[in-house]
Structure formats: structure tokens, C-alpha cells
PDB file of C-alpha atoms in Angstrom:
ATOM      1  CA  UNK A1245       4.720  15.137  28.996  1.00  0.00           C
ATOM      2  CA  UNK A1246       6.965  13.283  26.570  1.00  0.00           C
ATOM      3  CA  UNK A1247       9.390  15.753  24.913  1.00  0.00           C
ATOM      4  CA  UNK A1248       8.600  14.485  21.418  1.00  0.00           C
ATOM      5  CA  UNK A1249       4.855  14.605  22.007  1.00  0.00           C
ATOM      6  CA  UNK A1250       5.170  18.162  23.326  1.00  0.00           C
ATOM      7  CA  UNK A1251       6.674  19.275  20.000  1.00  0.00           C
ATOM      8  CA  UNK A1252       4.466  16.996  17.899  1.00  0.00           C
ATOM      9  CA  UNK A1253       7.336  14.775  16.766  1.00  0.00           C
ATOM     10  CA  UNK A1254       6.865  11.107  15.959  1.00  0.00           C
ATOM     11  CA  UNK A1255       9.321   9.040  17.992  1.00  0.00           C
ATOM     12  CA  UNK A1256       9.439   5.444  19.186  1.00  0.00           C
ATOM     13  CA  UNK A1257       8.952   6.707  22.729  1.00  0.00           C
ATOM     14  CA  UNK A1258       5.447   7.981  21.896  1.00  0.00           C
ATOM     15  CA  UNK A1259       4.420   5.318  19.367  1.00  0.00           C
ATOM     16  CA  UNK A1260       1.079   3.809  20.398  1.00  0.00           C
ATOM     17  CA  UNK A1261      -1.165   3.115  17.400  1.00  0.00           C
ATOM     18  CA  UNK A1262      -4.822   3.690  18.345  1.00  0.00           C
ATOM     19  CA  UNK A1263      -7.092   0.696  18.763  1.00  0.00           C
ATOM     20  CA  UNK A1264      -9.808   0.052  16.195  1.00  0.00           C
ATOM     21  CA  UNK A1265     -12.364   1.267  18.718  1.00  0.00           C
ATOM     22  CA  UNK A1266     -10.448   4.495  19.318  1.00  0.00           C
ATOM     23  CA  UNK A1267     -10.047   5.113  15.587  1.00  0.00           C
ATOM     24  CA  UNK A1268     -13.782   4.693  15.077  1.00  0.00           C
ATOM     25  CA  UNK A1269     -14.504   6.986  18.025  1.00  0.00           C
ATOM     26  CA  UNK A1270     -12.284   9.795  16.691  1.00  0.00           C
ATOM     27  CA  UNK A1271     -13.705   9.425  13.187  1.00  0.00           C
ATOM     28  CA  UNK A1272     -17.237   9.647  14.574  1.00  0.00           C
ATOM     29  CA  UNK A1273     -16.276  12.731  16.542  1.00  0.00           C
ATOM     30  CA  UNK A1274     -14.421  14.667  13.824  1.00  0.00           C
ATOM     31  CA  UNK A1275     -15.407  13.289  10.430  1.00  0.00           C
ATOM     32  CA  UNK A1276     -18.923  11.877  10.684  1.00  0.00           C
ATOM     33  CA  UNK A1277     -20.706  15.161  11.566  1.00  0.00           C
ATOM     34  CA  UNK A1278     -19.098  16.928   8.596  1.00  0.00           C
ATOM     35  CA  UNK A1279     -20.044  14.159   6.176  1.00  0.00           C
ATOM     36  CA  UNK A1280     -23.562  13.949   7.634  1.00  0.00           C
ATOM     37  CA  UNK A1281     -23.998  17.581   6.597  1.00  0.00           C
ATOM     38  CA  UNK A1282     -23.198  16.518   3.029  1.00  0.00           C
ATOM     39  CA  UNK A1283     -25.857  13.792   3.146  1.00  0.00           C
ATOM     40  CA  UNK A1284     -23.468  10.900   3.785  1.00  0.00           C
ATOM     41  CA  UNK A1285     -24.151   8.366   6.533  1.00  0.00           C
ATOM     42  CA  UNK A1286     -22.011   5.560   7.945  1.00  0.00           C
ATOM     43  CA  UNK A1287     -24.815   3.565   9.498  1.00  0.00           C
ATOM     44  CA  UNK A1288     -24.339   0.625   7.108  1.00  0.00           C
ATOM     45  CA  UNK A1289     -20.626  -0.144   7.400  1.00  0.00           C
ATOM     46  CA  UNK A1290     -17.691   0.926   9.542  1.00  0.00           C
ATOM     47  CA  UNK A1291     -15.232   3.418   7.981  1.00  0.00           C
ATOM     48  CA  UNK A1292     -17.578   4.055   5.033  1.00  0.00           C
ATOM     49  CA  UNK A1293     -19.900   7.039   4.605  1.00  0.00           C
ATOM     50  CA  UNK A1294     -22.315   7.027   1.684  1.00  0.00           C
ATOM     51  CA  UNK A1295     -25.242   8.892   0.209  1.00  0.00           C
ATOM     52  CA  UNK A1296     -28.329   7.488  -1.474  1.00  0.00           C
ATOM     53  CA  UNK A1297     -28.187   6.797  -5.206  1.00  0.00           C
ATOM     54  CA  UNK A1298     -29.205   9.705  -7.394  1.00  0.00           C
ATOM     55  CA  UNK A1299     -31.363   9.395 -10.509  1.00  0.00           C
ATOM     56  CA  UNK A1300     -28.285   8.342 -12.513  1.00  0.00           C
ATOM     57  CA  UNK A1301     -27.585   5.375 -10.235  1.00  0.00           C
ATOM     58  CA  UNK A1302     -24.540   7.128  -8.751  1.00  0.00           C
ATOM     59  CA  UNK A1303     -23.866   7.627  -5.044  1.00  0.00           C
ATOM     60  CA  UNK A1304     -21.134   9.499  -3.168  1.00  0.00           C
ATOM     61  CA  UNK A1305     -18.796   7.526  -0.915  1.00  0.00           C
ATOM     62  CA  UNK A1306     -16.028   8.457   1.505  1.00  0.00           C
ATOM     63  CA  UNK A1307     -13.946   5.612   2.889  1.00  0.00           C
ATOM     64  CA  UNK A1308     -11.257   5.749   5.558  1.00  0.00           C
ATOM     65  CA  UNK A1309      -8.500   3.156   5.599  1.00  0.00           C
ATOM     66  CA  UNK A1310      -5.177   2.823   7.317  1.00  0.00           C
ATOM     67  CA  UNK A1311      -2.045   0.747   7.184  1.00  0.00           C
ATOM     68  CA  UNK A1312       0.450   0.914  10.002  1.00  0.00           C
ATOM     69  CA  UNK A1313       0.657   4.510  11.156  1.00  0.00           C
ATOM     70  CA  UNK A1314      -0.782   6.212   8.055  1.00  0.00           C
ATOM     71  CA  UNK A1315      -4.410   6.892   7.304  1.00  0.00           C
ATOM     72  CA  UNK A1316      -6.064   7.645   3.984  1.00  0.00           C
ATOM     73  CA  UNK A1317      -9.380   9.058   2.851  1.00  0.00           C
ATOM     74  CA  UNK A1318     -10.808   7.839  -0.442  1.00  0.00           C
ATOM     75  CA  UNK A1319     -13.479  10.094  -1.915  1.00  0.00           C
ATOM     76  CA  UNK A1320     -15.573   9.308  -4.953  1.00  0.00           C
ATOM     77  CA  UNK A1321     -18.573   7.458  -6.302  1.00  0.00           C
ATOM     78  CA  UNK A1322     -20.155   4.058  -6.576  1.00  0.00           C
ATOM     79  CA  UNK A1323     -21.978   3.340  -9.819  1.00  0.00           C
ATOM     80  CA  UNK A1324     -24.913   0.984  -9.359  1.00  0.00           C
ATOM     81  CA  UNK A1325     -24.512  -0.381 -12.886  1.00  0.00           C
ATOM     82  CA  UNK A1326     -20.799  -1.350 -12.712  1.00  0.00           C
ATOM     83  CA  UNK A1327     -20.463  -5.115 -12.111  1.00  0.00           C
ATOM     84  CA  UNK A1328     -17.859  -7.260 -10.394  1.00  0.00           C
ATOM     85  CA  UNK A1329     -17.062 -10.962 -10.570  1.00  0.00           C
ATOM     86  CA  UNK A1330     -16.479 -12.971  -7.395  1.00  0.00           C
ATOM     87  CA  UNK A1331     -13.845 -15.659  -6.977  1.00  0.00           C
ATOM     88  CA  UNK A1332     -16.588 -18.168  -7.776  1.00  0.00           C
ATOM     89  CA  UNK A1333     -17.263 -16.353 -11.070  1.00  0.00           C
ATOM     90  CA  UNK A1334     -20.602 -15.021  -9.869  1.00  0.00           C
ATOM     91  CA  UNK A1335     -21.730 -11.644 -11.199  1.00  0.00           C
ATOM     92  CA  UNK A1336     -22.368  -9.146  -8.394  1.00  0.00           C
ATOM     93  CA  UNK A1337     -23.039  -5.446  -7.965  1.00  0.00           C
ATOM     94  CA  UNK A1338     -21.472  -3.984  -4.813  1.00  0.00           C
ATOM     95  CA  UNK A1339     -23.234  -0.920  -3.420  1.00  0.00           C
ATOM     96  CA  UNK A1340     -20.337   0.196  -1.208  1.00  0.00           C
ATOM     97  CA  UNK A1341     -17.407  -0.238  -3.593  1.00  0.00           C
ATOM     98  CA  UNK A1342     -15.638   2.857  -4.887  1.00  0.00           C
ATOM     99  CA  UNK A1343     -15.562   2.898  -8.681  1.00  0.00           C
ATOM    100  CA  UNK A1344     -14.440   6.481  -9.380  1.00  0.00           C
ATOM    101  CA  UNK A1345     -12.264   8.051  -6.717  1.00  0.00           C
ATOM    102  CA  UNK A1346      -9.262   9.986  -5.500  1.00  0.00           C
ATOM    103  CA  UNK A1347      -7.338   9.625  -2.242  1.00  0.00           C
ATOM    104  CA  UNK A1348      -6.094  12.034   0.413  1.00  0.00           C
ATOM    105  CA  UNK A1349      -3.038  13.203  -1.516  1.00  0.00           C
ATOM    106  CA  UNK A1350      -5.177  14.440  -4.416  1.00  0.00           C
ATOM    107  CA  UNK A1351      -6.633  17.109  -2.150  1.00  0.00           C
ATOM    108  CA  UNK A1352      -3.429  17.845  -0.211  1.00  0.00           C
ATOM    109  CA  UNK A1353      -0.012  16.363  -0.976  1.00  0.00           C
ATOM    110  CA  UNK A1354       1.645  18.000   2.037  1.00  0.00           C
ATOM    111  CA  UNK A1355      -0.658  16.928   4.865  1.00  0.00           C
ATOM    112  CA  UNK A1356      -0.882  13.358   6.080  1.00  0.00           C
ATOM    113  CA  UNK A1357      -3.139  11.589   8.548  1.00  0.00           C
ATOM    114  CA  UNK A1358      -0.999  10.071  11.279  1.00  0.00           C
ATOM    115  CA  UNK A1359      -2.000   7.168  13.493  1.00  0.00           C
ATOM    116  CA  UNK A1360       1.220   7.317  15.512  1.00  0.00           C
ATOM    117  CA  UNK A1361      -0.910   7.600  18.643  1.00  0.00           C
ATOM    118  CA  UNK A1362      -4.353   8.853  19.686  1.00  0.00           C
ATOM    119  CA  UNK A1363      -3.259  12.471  19.961  1.00  0.00           C
ATOM    120  CA  UNK A1364      -1.445  12.517  16.621  1.00  0.00           C
ATOM    121  CA  UNK A1365      -4.455  10.954  14.919  1.00  0.00           C
ATOM    122  CA  UNK A1366      -6.867  13.480  16.354  1.00  0.00           C
ATOM    123  CA  UNK A1367      -4.640  16.470  15.552  1.00  0.00           C
ATOM    124  CA  UNK A1368      -3.647  15.380  12.049  1.00  0.00           C
ATOM    125  CA  UNK A1369      -7.187  14.433  11.031  1.00  0.00           C
ATOM    126  CA  UNK A1370      -8.547  17.730  12.332  1.00  0.00           C
ATOM    127  CA  UNK A1371      -5.836  19.671  10.487  1.00  0.00           C
ATOM    128  CA  UNK A1372      -6.457  17.731   7.281  1.00  0.00           C
ATOM    129  CA  UNK A1373     -10.205  18.395   7.440  1.00  0.00           C
ATOM    130  CA  UNK A1374      -9.725  22.065   8.335  1.00  0.00           C
ATOM    131  CA  UNK A1375      -7.493  22.505   5.289  1.00  0.00           C
ATOM    132  CA  UNK A1376      -9.333  20.342   2.777  1.00  0.00           C
ATOM    133  CA  UNK A1377     -12.995  19.880   3.648  1.00  0.00           C
ATOM    134  CA  UNK A1378     -14.057  22.563   1.162  1.00  0.00           C
ATOM    135  CA  UNK A1379     -12.157  20.783  -1.629  1.00  0.00           C
ATOM    136  CA  UNK A1380     -13.680  17.441  -0.665  1.00  0.00           C
ATOM    137  CA  UNK A1381     -17.155  18.977  -0.510  1.00  0.00           C
ATOM    138  CA  UNK A1382     -16.785  20.511  -3.978  1.00  0.00           C
ATOM    139  CA  UNK A1383     -15.459  17.213  -5.335  1.00  0.00           C
ATOM    140  CA  UNK A1384     -18.426  15.285  -3.941  1.00  0.00           C
ATOM    141  CA  UNK A1385     -21.008  17.809  -5.101  1.00  0.00           C
ATOM    142  CA  UNK A1386     -19.734  17.921  -8.688  1.00  0.00           C
ATOM    143  CA  UNK A1387     -19.104  14.203  -9.199  1.00  0.00           C
ATOM    144  CA  UNK A1388     -22.724  13.174  -9.644  1.00  0.00           C
ATOM    145  CA  UNK A1389     -23.230  12.973 -13.414  1.00  0.00           C
ATOM    146  CA  UNK A1390     -22.070  10.441 -15.998  1.00  0.00           C
ATOM    147  CA  UNK A1391     -20.055  13.138 -17.730  1.00  0.00           C
ATOM    148  CA  UNK A1392     -18.164  14.280 -14.623  1.00  0.00           C
ATOM    149  CA  UNK A1393     -17.243  10.705 -13.719  1.00  0.00           C
ATOM    150  CA  UNK A1394     -16.103  10.054 -17.285  1.00  0.00           C
ATOM    151  CA  UNK A1395     -13.983  13.210 -17.259  1.00  0.00           C
ATOM    152  CA  UNK A1396     -12.216  12.200 -14.037  1.00  0.00           C
ATOM    153  CA  UNK A1397     -11.455   8.693 -15.303  1.00  0.00           C
ATOM    154  CA  UNK A1398     -10.165  10.034 -18.612  1.00  0.00           C
ATOM    155  CA  UNK A1399      -7.793  12.306 -16.707  1.00  0.00           C
ATOM    156  CA  UNK A1400      -6.565   9.395 -14.602  1.00  0.00           C
ATOM    157  CA  UNK A1401      -5.922   7.273 -17.694  1.00  0.00           C
ATOM    158  CA  UNK A1402      -3.792  10.037 -19.200  1.00  0.00           C
ATOM    159  CA  UNK A1403      -1.782  10.417 -15.997  1.00  0.00           C
ATOM    160  CA  UNK A1404       1.494   8.597 -15.447  1.00  0.00           C
ATOM    161  CA  UNK A1405       0.878   8.314 -11.681  1.00  0.00           C
ATOM    162  CA  UNK A1406       1.400   4.771 -10.450  1.00  0.00           C
ATOM    163  CA  UNK A1407      -1.633   4.874  -8.143  1.00  0.00           C
ATOM    164  CA  UNK A1408      -4.043   5.067 -11.069  1.00  0.00           C
ATOM    165  CA  UNK A1409      -2.481   2.037 -12.732  1.00  0.00           C
ATOM    166  CA  UNK A1410      -3.059   0.065  -9.521  1.00  0.00           C
ATOM    167  CA  UNK A1411      -6.671   1.096  -8.916  1.00  0.00           C
ATOM    168  CA  UNK A1412      -9.240  -1.656  -8.552  1.00  0.00           C
ATOM    169  CA  UNK A1413     -11.382  -1.547 -10.553  1.00  0.00           C
ATOM    170  CA  UNK A1414      -9.254   0.132 -13.181  1.00  0.00           C
ATOM    171  CA  UNK A1415     -10.365   3.480 -14.620  1.00  0.00           C
ATOM    172  CA  UNK A1416     -10.611   1.860 -18.063  1.00  0.00           C
ATOM    173  CA  UNK A1417     -12.936  -0.869 -16.815  1.00  0.00           C
ATOM    174  CA  UNK A1418     -15.355   1.569 -15.171  1.00  0.00           C
ATOM    175  CA  UNK A1419     -15.297   3.813 -18.238  1.00  0.00           C
ATOM    176  CA  UNK A1420     -16.856   1.034 -20.310  1.00  0.00           C
ATOM    177  CA  UNK A1421     -20.093   1.183 -18.342  1.00  0.00           C
ATOM    178  CA  UNK A1422     -20.159   4.961 -18.097  1.00  0.00           C
ATOM    179  CA  UNK A1423     -19.655   5.272 -21.853  1.00  0.00           C
ATOM    180  CA  UNK A1424     -22.568   2.875 -22.362  1.00  0.00           C
ATOM    181  CA  UNK A1425     -24.749   5.079 -20.159  1.00  0.00           C
ATOM    182  CA  UNK A1426     -24.153   8.115 -22.396  1.00  0.00           C
ATOM    183  CA  UNK A1427     -24.610   6.076 -25.583  1.00  0.00           C
ATOM    184  CA  UNK A1428     -20.942   6.087 -26.606  1.00  0.00           C
ATOM    185  CA  UNK A1429     -20.849   2.398 -27.470  1.00  0.00           C
ATOM    186  CA  UNK A1430     -17.895   2.809 -29.829  1.00  0.00           C
ATOM    187  CA  UNK A1431     -15.634   4.020 -27.030  1.00  0.00           C
ATOM    188  CA  UNK A1432     -16.949   1.300 -24.726  1.00  0.00           C
ATOM    189  CA  UNK A1433     -16.207  -1.415 -27.303  1.00  0.00           C
ATOM    190  CA  UNK A1434     -12.732  -0.009 -27.959  1.00  0.00           C
ATOM    191  CA  UNK A1435     -11.811  -0.276 -24.273  1.00  0.00           C
ATOM    192  CA  UNK A1436     -13.349  -3.751 -24.023  1.00  0.00           C
ATOM    193  CA  UNK A1437     -11.244  -4.954 -26.947  1.00  0.00           C
ATOM    194  CA  UNK A1438      -8.103  -3.440 -25.401  1.00  0.00           C
ATOM    195  CA  UNK A1439      -8.754  -5.105 -22.037  1.00  0.00           C
ATOM    196  CA  UNK A1440      -9.447  -8.484 -23.662  1.00  0.00           C
ATOM    197  CA  UNK A1441      -6.214  -8.159 -25.637  1.00  0.00           C
ATOM    198  CA  UNK A1442      -4.271  -7.475 -22.437  1.00  0.00           C
ATOM    199  CA  UNK A1443      -6.060 -10.214 -20.478  1.00  0.00           C
ATOM    200  CA  UNK A1444      -8.190 -12.850 -22.298  1.00  0.00           C
ATOM    201  CA  UNK A1445     -10.072 -13.607 -19.053  1.00  0.00           C
ATOM    202  CA  UNK A1446     -12.006 -10.404 -19.627  1.00  0.00           C
ATOM    203  CA  UNK A1447     -13.780 -12.036 -22.570  1.00  0.00           C
ATOM    204  CA  UNK A1448     -15.609 -14.460 -20.277  1.00  0.00           C
ATOM    205  CA  UNK A1449     -16.371 -11.632 -17.842  1.00  0.00           C
ATOM    206  CA  UNK A1450     -17.892  -9.366 -20.454  1.00  0.00           C
ATOM    207  CA  UNK A1451     -19.983 -12.222 -21.861  1.00  0.00           C
ATOM    208  CA  UNK A1452     -21.723 -12.475 -18.478  1.00  0.00           C
ATOM    209  CA  UNK A1453     -22.742  -8.806 -18.561  1.00  0.00           C
ATOM    210  CA  UNK A1454     -24.112  -8.650 -22.098  1.00  0.00           C
TER     211      UNK A1454
END
């Protein structure tokens, strides 16, 4: 056995990023059964596990993504009533897009999911799930009301973390539609006006949804 692999050390001598098929196989072995128990299925799209919509038009979603040798889990919700605009300026409602979410580091800043090779991926994903599945489960089970989703987005807006400023869609944008759902039209209008001021293109967008 490679010395570095024996001691679980990433080294160029044991670098062999798993194939897409192998990644899917390991996810289906380690992650899918746990998410199935929470009522999430990945029968519709690869790397995405989702529930049915609840009575509020909110569904739970877990999405796995990777870049290079690092994997990431995004956990949150899709809101049926939050629109998007395509490049052709068509209004659409995506049922598998995350609108309110956190990523792997929110649940555990010290553990990472490594795709250095098949073995590293399997071990690191298992360790991450062993350490954090309870947190993820609690997060999913509590993020099912308008109010809980609003609270999370408000916290993100107050944070100075760069990741929240880069989220797509932005927390502020999603808040507009959640505020409307709870009848807080004043707060929704305030955010709309702020977004239009920062980017006039929003004015045309919002006119399509009114």
C-alpha cells in the first residue's frame, strides 16, 4: 500500500479523482439511504435529493457538488413561489433550485469532503455524515415554515461572510417573496426598492411578477 494512503495523507502519488460514476455510486451507498429516511429522494436528478412540497409550498433539498478534489453539501429549501428569469427573459419557477440554504462548513468547519481518490472520498464522506447528520436532520426538519426561512435569510444578510454575498439567488431577493407570504408587504417593498437602486434591471424583472 502507498505510504501516504496508509496514513491517510493526500499526496500526488495517490491522487486519482473518482469518476462521475464512482462518485454517484458512493453517494448512493452512503448518503442516499440516510436522506431517504428523512423523506428525500434523488430519483429526479443526479446529486440532488428532495422532498415533496409541504402545504406552504416549501420543499427540502440536499445537493452535492464538487470542484477539483473538494466536495460540498448544500442543505436547504426550494420555495415554489420564488421566480427566476432565464437568459431569454422568460419567467420560470425551478422546482430543484435551492433558495434558502447553507453549505457543509455551516455544520462543520473542521471536516471536509475529499475527492482525492475513491478511498479518501468514501472515508471523508462517512466521517462527515457520522459527525453531522444529526445537525443536518435538525436543520431540515425545522426549515419548513415561512418564518424559519425568513429568520435564516435575515441572519445571512446581517453576516459579513463572503459566501452569503455571493449566493444565487441572493438572500435579499428570496426574502421579498417570503415576506409577501406572511403579509409583510412593507418589508418586501423596501427590499425591492433597494435592489432596483443597486441594479435597475430588477425593475423589469419585478414588473413581470406583479
